[in-house]
Coordinates of C-alpha atoms in Angstrom, one line a residue:
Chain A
X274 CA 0.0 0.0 0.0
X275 CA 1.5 3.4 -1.0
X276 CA 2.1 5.2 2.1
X277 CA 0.8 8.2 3.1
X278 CA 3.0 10.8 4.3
X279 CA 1.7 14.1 5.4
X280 CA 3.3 17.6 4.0
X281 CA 2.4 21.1 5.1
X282 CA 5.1 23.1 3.8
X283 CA 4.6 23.5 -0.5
X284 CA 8.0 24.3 -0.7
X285 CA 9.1 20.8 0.7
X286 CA 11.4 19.0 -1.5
X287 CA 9.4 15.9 -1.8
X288 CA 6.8 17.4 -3.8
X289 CA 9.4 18.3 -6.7
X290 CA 8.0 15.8 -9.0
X291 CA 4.6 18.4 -9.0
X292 CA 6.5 21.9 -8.8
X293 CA 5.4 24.5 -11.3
X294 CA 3.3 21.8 -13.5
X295 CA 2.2 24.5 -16.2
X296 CA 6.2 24.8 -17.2
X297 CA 7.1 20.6 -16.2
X298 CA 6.0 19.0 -19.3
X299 CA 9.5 20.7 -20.7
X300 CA 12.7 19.5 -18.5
X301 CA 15.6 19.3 -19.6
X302 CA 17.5 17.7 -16.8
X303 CA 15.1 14.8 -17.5
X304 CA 16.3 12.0 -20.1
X305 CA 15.3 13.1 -24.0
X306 CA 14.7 16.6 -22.7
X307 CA 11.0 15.8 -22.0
X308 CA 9.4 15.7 -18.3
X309 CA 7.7 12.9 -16.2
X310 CA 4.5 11.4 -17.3
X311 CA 1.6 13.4 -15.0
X312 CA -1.7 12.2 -14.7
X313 CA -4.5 14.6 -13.1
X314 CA -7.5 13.2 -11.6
X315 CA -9.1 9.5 -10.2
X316 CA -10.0 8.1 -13.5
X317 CA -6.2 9.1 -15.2
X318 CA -4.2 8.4 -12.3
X319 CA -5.7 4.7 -11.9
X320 CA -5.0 4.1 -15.7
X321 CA -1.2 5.8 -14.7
X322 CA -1.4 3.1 -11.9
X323 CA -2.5 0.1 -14.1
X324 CA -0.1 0.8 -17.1
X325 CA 3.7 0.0 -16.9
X326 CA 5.0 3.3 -16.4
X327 CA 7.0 3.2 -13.3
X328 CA 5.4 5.0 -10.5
X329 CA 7.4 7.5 -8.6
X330 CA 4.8 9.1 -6.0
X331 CA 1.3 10.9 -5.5
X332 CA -0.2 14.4 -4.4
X333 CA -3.6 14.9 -3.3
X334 CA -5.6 15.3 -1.0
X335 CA -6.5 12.8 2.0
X336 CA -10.2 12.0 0.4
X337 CA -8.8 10.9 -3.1
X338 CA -5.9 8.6 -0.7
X339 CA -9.3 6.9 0.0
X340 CA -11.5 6.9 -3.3
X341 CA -7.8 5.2 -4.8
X342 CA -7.1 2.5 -1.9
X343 CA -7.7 -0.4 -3.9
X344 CA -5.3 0.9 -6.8
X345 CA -3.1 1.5 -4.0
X346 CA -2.6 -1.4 -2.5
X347 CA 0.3 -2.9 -4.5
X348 CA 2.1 0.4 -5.0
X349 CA 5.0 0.9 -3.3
X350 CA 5.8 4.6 -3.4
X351 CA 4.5 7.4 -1.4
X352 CA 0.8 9.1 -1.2
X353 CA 2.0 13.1 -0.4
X354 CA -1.4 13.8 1.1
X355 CA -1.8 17.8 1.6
X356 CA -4.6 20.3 1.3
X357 CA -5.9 21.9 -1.2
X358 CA -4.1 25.3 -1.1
X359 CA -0.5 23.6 -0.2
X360 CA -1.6 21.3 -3.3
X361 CA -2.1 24.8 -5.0
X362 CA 0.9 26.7 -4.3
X363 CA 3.7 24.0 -5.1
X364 CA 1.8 23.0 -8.6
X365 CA 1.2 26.7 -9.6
X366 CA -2.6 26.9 -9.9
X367 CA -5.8 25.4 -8.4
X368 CA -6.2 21.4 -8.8
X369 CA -9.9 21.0 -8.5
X370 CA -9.1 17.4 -9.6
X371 CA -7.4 16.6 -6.0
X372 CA -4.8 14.1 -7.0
X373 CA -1.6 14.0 -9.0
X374 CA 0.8 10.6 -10.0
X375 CA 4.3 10.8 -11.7
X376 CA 5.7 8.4 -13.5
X377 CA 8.9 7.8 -15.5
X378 CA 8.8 7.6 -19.6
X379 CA 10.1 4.1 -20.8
X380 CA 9.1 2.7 -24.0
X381 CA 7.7 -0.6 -23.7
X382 CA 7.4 -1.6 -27.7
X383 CA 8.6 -1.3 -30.8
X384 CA 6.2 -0.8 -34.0
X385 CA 6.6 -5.0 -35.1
X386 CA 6.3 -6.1 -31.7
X387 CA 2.9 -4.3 -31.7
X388 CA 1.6 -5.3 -35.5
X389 CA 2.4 -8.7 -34.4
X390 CA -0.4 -8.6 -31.8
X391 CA -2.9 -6.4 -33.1
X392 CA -6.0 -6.4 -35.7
X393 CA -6.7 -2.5 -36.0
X394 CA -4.2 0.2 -36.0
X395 CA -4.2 3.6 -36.2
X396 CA -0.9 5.3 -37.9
X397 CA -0.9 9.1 -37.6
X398 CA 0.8 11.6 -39.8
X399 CA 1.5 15.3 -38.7
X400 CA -0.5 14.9 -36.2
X401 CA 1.2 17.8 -34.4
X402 CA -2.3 19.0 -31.7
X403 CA -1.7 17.9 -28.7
X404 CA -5.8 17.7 -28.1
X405 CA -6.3 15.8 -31.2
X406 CA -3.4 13.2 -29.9
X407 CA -5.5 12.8 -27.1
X408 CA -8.8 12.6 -28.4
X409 CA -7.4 10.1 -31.1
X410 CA -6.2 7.6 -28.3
X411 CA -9.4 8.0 -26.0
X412 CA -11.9 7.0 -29.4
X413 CA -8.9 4.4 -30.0
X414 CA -9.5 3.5 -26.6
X415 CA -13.1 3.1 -27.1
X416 CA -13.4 2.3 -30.2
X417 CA -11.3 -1.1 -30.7
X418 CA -8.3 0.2 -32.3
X419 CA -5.5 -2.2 -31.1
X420 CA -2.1 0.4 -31.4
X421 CA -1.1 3.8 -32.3
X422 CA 1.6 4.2 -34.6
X423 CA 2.8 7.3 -35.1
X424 CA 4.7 8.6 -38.2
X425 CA 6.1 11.6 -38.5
X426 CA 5.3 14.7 -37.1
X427 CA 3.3 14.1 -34.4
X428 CA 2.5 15.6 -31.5
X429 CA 4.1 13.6 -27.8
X430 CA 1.1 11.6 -26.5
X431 CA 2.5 11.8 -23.1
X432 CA 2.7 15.5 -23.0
X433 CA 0.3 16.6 -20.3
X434 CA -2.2 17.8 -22.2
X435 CA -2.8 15.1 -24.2
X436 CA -2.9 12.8 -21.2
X437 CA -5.7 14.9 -20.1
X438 CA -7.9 14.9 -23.4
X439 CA -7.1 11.4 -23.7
X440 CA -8.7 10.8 -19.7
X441 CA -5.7 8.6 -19.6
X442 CA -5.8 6.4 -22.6
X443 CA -2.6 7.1 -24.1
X444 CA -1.6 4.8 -20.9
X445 CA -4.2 2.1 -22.3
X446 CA -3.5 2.0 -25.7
X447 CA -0.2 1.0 -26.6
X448 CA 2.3 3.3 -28.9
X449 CA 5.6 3.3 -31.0
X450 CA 7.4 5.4 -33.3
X451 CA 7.5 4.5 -37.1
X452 CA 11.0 4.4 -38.1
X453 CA 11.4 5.0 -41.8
X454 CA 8.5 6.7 -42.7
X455 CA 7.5 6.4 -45.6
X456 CA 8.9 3.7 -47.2
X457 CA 10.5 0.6 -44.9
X458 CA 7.6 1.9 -42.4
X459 CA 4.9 0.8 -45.2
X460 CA 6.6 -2.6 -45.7
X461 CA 6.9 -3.3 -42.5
X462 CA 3.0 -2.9 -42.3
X463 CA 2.7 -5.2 -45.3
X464 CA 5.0 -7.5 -44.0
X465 CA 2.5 -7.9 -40.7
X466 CA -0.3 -8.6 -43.3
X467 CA -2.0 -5.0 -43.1
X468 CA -4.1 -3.0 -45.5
X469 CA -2.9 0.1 -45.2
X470 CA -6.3 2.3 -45.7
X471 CA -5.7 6.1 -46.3
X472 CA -8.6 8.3 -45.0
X473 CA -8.6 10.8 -47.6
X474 CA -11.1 13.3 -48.7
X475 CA -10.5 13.0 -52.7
X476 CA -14.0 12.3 -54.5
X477 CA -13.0 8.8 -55.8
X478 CA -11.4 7.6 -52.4
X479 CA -14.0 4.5 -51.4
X480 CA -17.1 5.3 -49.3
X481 CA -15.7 4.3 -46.1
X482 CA -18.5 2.1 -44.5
X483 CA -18.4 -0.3 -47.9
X484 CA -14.6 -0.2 -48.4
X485 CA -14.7 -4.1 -47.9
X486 CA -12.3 -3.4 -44.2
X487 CA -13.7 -6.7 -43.0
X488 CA -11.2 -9.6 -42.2
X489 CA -8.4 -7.9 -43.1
X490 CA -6.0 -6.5 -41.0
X491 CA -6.4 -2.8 -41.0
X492 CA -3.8 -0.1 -40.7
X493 CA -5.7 3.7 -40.3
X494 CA -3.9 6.6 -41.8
X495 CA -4.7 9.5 -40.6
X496 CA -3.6 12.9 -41.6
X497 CA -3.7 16.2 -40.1
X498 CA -7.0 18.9 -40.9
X499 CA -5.1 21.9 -42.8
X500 CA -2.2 20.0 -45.5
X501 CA -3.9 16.3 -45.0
X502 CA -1.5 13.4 -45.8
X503 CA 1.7 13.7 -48.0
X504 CA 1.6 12.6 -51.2
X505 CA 3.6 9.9 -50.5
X506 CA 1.9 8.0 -48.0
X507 CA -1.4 8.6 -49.8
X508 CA 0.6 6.9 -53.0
X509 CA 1.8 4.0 -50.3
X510 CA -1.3 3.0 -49.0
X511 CA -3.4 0.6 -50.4
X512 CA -6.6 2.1 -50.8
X513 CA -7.9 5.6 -49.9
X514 CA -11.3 5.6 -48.4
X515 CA -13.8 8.5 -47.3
X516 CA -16.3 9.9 -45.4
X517 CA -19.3 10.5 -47.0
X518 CA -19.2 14.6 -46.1
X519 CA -21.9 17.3 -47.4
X520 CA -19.4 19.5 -46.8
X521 CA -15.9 18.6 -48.3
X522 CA -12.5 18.9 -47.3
X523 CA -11.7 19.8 -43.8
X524 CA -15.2 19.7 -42.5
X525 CA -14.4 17.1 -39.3
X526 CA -11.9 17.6 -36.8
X527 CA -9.6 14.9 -37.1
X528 CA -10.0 13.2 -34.2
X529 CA -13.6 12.8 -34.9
X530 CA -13.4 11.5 -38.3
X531 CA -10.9 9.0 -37.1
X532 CA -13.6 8.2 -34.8
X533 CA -16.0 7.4 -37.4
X534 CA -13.3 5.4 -39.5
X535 CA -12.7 3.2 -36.3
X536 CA -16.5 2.3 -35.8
X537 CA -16.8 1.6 -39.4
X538 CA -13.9 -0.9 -39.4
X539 CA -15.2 -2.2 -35.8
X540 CA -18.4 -2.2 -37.6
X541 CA -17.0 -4.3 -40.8
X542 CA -15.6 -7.2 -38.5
Chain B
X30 CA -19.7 46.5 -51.1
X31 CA -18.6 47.1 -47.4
X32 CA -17.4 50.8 -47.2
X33 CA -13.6 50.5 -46.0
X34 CA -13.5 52.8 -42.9
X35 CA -10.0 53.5 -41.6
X36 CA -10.0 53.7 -37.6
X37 CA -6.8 54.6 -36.1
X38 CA -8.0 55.3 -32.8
X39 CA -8.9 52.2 -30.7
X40 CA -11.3 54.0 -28.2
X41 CA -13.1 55.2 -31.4
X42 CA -17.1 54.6 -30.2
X43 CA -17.5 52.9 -34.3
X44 CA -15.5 49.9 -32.2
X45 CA -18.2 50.0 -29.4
X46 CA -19.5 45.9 -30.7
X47 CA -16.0 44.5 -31.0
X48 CA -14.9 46.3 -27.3
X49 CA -13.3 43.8 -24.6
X50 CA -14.8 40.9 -26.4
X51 CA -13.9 38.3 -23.3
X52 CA -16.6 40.1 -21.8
X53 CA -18.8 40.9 -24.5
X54 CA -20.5 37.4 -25.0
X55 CA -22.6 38.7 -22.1
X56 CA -24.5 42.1 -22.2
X57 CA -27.1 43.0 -20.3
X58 CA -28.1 46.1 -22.3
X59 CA -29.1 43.4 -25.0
X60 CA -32.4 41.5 -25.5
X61 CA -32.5 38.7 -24.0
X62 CA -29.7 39.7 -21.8
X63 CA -27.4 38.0 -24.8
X64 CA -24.8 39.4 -26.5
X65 CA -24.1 40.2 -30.5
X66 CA -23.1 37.5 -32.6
X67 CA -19.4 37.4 -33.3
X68 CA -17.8 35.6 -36.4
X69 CA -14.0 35.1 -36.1
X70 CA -11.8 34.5 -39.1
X71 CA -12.2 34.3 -42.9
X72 CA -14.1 31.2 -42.9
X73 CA -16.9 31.9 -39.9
X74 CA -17.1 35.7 -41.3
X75 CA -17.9 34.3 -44.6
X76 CA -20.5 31.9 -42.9
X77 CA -21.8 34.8 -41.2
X78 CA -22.0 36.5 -44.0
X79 CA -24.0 34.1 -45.9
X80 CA -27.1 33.4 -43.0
X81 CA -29.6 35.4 -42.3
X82 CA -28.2 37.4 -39.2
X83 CA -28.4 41.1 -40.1
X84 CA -24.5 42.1 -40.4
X85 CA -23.9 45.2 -38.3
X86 CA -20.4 45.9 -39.2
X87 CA -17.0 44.1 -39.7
X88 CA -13.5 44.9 -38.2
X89 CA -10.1 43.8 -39.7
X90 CA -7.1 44.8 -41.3
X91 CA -6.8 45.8 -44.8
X92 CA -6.0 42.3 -46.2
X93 CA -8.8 40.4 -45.1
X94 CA -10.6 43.2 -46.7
X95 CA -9.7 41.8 -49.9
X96 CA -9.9 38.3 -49.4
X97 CA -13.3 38.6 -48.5
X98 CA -14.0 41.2 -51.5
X99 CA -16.7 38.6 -53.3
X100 CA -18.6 38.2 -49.9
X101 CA -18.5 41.5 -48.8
X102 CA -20.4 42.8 -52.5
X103 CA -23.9 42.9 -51.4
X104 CA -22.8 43.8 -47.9
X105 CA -24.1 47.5 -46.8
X106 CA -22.8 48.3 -43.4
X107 CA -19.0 49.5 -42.9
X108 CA -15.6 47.6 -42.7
X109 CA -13.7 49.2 -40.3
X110 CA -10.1 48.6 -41.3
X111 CA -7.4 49.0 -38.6
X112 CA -4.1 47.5 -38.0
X113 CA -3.5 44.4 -35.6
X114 CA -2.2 46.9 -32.9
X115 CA -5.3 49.2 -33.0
X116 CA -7.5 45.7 -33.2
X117 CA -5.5 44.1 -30.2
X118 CA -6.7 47.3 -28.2
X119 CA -9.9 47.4 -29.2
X120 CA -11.3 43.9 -28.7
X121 CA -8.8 43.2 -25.2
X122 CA -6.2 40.6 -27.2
X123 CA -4.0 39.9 -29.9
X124 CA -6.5 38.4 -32.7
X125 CA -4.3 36.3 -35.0
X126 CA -7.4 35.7 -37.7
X127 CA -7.3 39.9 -38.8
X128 CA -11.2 40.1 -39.3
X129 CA -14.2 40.0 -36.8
X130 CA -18.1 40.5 -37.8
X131 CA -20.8 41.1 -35.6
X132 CA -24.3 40.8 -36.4
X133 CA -27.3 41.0 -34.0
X134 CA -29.5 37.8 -33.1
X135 CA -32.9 37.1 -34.5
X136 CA -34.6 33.8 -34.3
X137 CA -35.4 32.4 -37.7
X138 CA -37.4 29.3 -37.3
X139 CA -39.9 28.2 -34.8
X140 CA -39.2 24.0 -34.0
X141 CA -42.2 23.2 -35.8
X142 CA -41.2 24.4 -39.3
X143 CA -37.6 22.8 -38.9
X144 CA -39.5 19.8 -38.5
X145 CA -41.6 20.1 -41.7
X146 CA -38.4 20.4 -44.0
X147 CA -36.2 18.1 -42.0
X148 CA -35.1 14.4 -42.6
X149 CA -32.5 13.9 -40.0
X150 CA -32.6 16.2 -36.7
X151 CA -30.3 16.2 -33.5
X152 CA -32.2 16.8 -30.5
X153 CA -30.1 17.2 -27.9
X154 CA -30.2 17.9 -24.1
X155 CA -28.3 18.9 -21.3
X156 CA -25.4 19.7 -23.9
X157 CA -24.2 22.4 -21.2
X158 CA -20.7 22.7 -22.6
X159 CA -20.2 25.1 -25.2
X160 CA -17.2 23.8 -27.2
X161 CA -19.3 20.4 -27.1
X162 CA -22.2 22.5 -28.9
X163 CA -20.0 24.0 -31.3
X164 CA -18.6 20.3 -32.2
X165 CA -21.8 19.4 -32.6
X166 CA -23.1 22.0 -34.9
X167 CA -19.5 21.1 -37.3
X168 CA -20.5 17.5 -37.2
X169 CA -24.3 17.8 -37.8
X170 CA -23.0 20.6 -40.9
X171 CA -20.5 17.7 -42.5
X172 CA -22.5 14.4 -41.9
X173 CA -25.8 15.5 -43.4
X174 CA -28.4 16.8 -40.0
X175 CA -31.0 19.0 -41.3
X176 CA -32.0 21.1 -38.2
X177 CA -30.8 21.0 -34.5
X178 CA -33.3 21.3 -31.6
X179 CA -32.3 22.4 -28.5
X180 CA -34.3 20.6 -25.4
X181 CA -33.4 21.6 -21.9
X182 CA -30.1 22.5 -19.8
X183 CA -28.4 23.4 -23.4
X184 CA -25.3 25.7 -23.9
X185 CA -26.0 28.8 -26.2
X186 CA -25.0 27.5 -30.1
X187 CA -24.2 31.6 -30.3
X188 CA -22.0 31.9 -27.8
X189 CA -18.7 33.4 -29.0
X190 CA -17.0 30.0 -28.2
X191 CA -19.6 27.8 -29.9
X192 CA -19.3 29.7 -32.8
X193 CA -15.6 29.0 -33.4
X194 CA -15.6 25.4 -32.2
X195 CA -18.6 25.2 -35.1
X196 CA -16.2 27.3 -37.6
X197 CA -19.3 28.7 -38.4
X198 CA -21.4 26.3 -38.8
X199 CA -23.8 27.4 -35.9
X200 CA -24.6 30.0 -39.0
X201 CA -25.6 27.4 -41.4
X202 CA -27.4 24.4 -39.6
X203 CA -31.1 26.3 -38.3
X204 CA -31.9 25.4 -35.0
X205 CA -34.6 25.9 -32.4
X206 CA -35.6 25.7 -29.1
X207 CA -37.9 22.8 -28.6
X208 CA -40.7 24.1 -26.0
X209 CA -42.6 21.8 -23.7
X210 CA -39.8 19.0 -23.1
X211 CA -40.6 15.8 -22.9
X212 CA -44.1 15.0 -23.6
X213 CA -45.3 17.9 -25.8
X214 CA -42.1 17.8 -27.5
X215 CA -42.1 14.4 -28.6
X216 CA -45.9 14.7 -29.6
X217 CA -44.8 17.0 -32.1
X218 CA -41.8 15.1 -33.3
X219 CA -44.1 12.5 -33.8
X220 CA -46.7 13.9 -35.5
X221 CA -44.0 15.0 -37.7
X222 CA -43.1 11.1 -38.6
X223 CA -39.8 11.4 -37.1
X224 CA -38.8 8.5 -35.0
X225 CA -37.0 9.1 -31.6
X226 CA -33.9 7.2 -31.1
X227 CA -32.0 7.7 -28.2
X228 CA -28.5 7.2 -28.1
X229 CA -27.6 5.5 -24.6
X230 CA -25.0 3.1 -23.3
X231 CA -27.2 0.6 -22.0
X232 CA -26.6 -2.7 -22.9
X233 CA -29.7 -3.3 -24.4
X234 CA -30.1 -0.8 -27.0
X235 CA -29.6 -1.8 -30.5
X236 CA -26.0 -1.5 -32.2
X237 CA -26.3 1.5 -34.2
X238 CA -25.7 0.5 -37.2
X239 CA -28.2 -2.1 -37.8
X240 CA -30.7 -0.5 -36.0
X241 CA -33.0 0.1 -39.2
X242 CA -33.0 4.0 -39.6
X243 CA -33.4 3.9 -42.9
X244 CA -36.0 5.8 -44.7
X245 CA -37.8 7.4 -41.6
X246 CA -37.4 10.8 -40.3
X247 CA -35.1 10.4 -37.3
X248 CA -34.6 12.3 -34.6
X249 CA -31.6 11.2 -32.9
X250 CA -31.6 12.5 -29.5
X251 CA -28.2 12.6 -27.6
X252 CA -27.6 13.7 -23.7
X253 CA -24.7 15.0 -22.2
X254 CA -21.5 12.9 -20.9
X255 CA -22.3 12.6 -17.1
X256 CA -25.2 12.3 -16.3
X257 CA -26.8 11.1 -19.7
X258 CA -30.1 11.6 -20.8
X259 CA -33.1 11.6 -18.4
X260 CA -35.4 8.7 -17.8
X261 CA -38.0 10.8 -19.1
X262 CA -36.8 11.5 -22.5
X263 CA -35.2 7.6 -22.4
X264 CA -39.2 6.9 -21.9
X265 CA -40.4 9.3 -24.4
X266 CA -38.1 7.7 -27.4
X267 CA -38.8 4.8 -29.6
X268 CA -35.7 2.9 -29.6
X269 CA -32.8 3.0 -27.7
X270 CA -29.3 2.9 -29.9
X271 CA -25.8 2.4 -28.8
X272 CA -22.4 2.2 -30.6
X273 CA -20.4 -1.3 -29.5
X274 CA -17.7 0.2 -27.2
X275 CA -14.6 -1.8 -25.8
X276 CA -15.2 0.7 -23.0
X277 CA -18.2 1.1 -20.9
X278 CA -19.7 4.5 -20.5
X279 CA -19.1 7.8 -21.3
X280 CA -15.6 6.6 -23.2
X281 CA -16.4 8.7 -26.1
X282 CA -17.2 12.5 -25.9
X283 CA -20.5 13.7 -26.7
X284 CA -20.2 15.4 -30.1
X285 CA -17.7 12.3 -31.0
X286 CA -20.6 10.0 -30.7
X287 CA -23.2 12.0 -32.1
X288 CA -20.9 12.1 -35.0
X289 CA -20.4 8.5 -35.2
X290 CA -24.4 8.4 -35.4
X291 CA -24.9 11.1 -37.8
X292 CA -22.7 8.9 -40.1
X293 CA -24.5 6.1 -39.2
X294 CA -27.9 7.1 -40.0
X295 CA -26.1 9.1 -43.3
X296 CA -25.1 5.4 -44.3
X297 CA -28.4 3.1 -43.7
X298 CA -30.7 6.5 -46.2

């Protein structure tokens, strides 16, 4: 059980991890120049918990120590209980979500480890929003998709914001970098037996819910809203398809029309 | 065509609409208690433009003046042209989109009429969010909804911020307040011919896309994350219709999944 260990000053070293969290996301004392992993909140911090990210402690307040004791109980790192205003002053603004977890950044799979295992995937392209990132892995989340891949471009789905949009999904849904982008990153797909399936909004892409998706295993590629996908991943994918839109190009957020793509492919199984 | 107006001071009382525009969403001294309509950018200006809110004037610098010289044609009130400084003073913040319209609010359509010309509506209630209301109104514009009708506890689609989350499209889809929520309501929606369907997590609902929407008037009717839809408008609909989620409740956003259903009944017409 993660113990709890009482602080009233918020300038006590123990509550580093948590300093300043609006400028944390950016440290470059930390390895790769990029901060901890935070989570915010019950629901995020017990997907933090659950996930293999290696827990270094908590903040909150004494009621969430309570609301969390059965995610607790095989954690072996501190619970900084404090009140709400210390809370406050050594994060930099008001937490009305009462807790706080750290964790380390470790990467845990490489792109072929993760095609091996999965069925759907969604690979991202200039994907640089950091609220699309984590919308894309909370529908990902919900909707089936087995991995993210992302290409190039992309924002860091374990920048803090993105943790946030994604209520903690980007802990759920495993990630990896493509390598090689465009070229060996495509074969590689093929290799793993995927149908690389460009969402696209070009008037003879497929209609999307009649693309034929079923059976197959299904690589998503998704581009960003303003330039869209390169030209050459669009010419290295197997088949574009499209949403049926009465408004053309640039009409759906991106996250939401990779939402729609996942339910059609869940929906084709 | 717009008269082109130079201002060069910011205090001048022609900038009275765009003035401290955090604030100006809310103004007491207007009907309703409401504020102005405000249009932000090239693209929601244009949208502005083109609906059937009288234009009172525009604000922006000198090159947006020319971009928007085919929409501005039949346009009679003044375009106050300023630089970004003299704009950034005015309206309270540095305004990286160079134009801002304002027009004054009317209502167009009563629910009723809406109804008569509509195939697909999206009824929605307890939408109190305004970014999820402007989401809604960009996904209802792109996946084919005819009209949406407002039910109780609903943020306003006007508001500054649900107009930019809509990019406009709070100008282009007509929507109404529905009176008498639930039972007088749905009479009307059914003496329309629209069938109710309620979009709702339970685990009896039908899978939403074989839920056989085809050919009817539909009314799908979606509720807000938390709490959901009341027991009273789950009672008042005819079915009950739920996208297959790996996830449990609440996993996708609300304007995510009414997307995902637009699209859905889009596909099964």
């Amino acid at each position: 059980m993660a113990e709890l260990v009482e602080i009233i000053d918020p300038m006590d070293p123990r509550l580093d991890d948590f300093r300043d969290l609006t400028v944390a996301d950016r440290r470059p004392d930390r390895p790769g120049g990029r901060g901890l992993v935070i989570a915010e909140g019950v629901v995020v911090v017990q997907r933090l918990l659950a996930s293999p990210y290696p827990i270094r402690s908590l903040l909150g307040v004494r009621r969430r120590y309570h609301e969390l004791a059965g995610d607790l109980a095989d954690v072996a790192v501190p619970y900084y209980c404090a009140s709400a205003e210390v809370m406050a002053q050594a994060v930099g603004f008001h937490l009305n979500r009462g807790v706080l977890a750290t964790a380390d950044r470790v990467q845990f799979a490489d792109a072929g480890s993760l095609l091996a295992r999965s069925h759907t995937v969604a690979v991202l392209e200039g994907i640089g929003d950091h609220e699309n990132m984590g919308s894309i892995f909370r529908n990902a989340a919900a909707l089936g998709v087995d991995a993210v891949l992302l290409a190039e471009g992309c924002a860091d789905p374990l920048y803090r914001r993105s943790v946030r949009v994604s209520m903690g999904n980007v802990f759920k849904v495993p990630f990896a970098v493509l390598h090689g982008w465009v070229d060996d990153a495509c074969s590689m797909l093929h290799a793993h037996g995927f149908t690389i399936a460009a969402l696209s909004p070009a008037a003879d892409a497929m209609p999307l819910f009649t693309a034929g998706l079923a059976g197959a295993r299904v690589a998503l590629l998704l581009g960003s809203e303003g330039p869209g996908l390169t030209d050459q991943s669009i010419a290295a994918s197997d088949i574009r398809v499209q949403i049926p839109m009465a408004d053309g190009v640039d009409s759906l957020n991106v996250a939401t029309a990779g939402a729609i793509a996942f339910a059609a492919v869940a929906r084709q199984r």
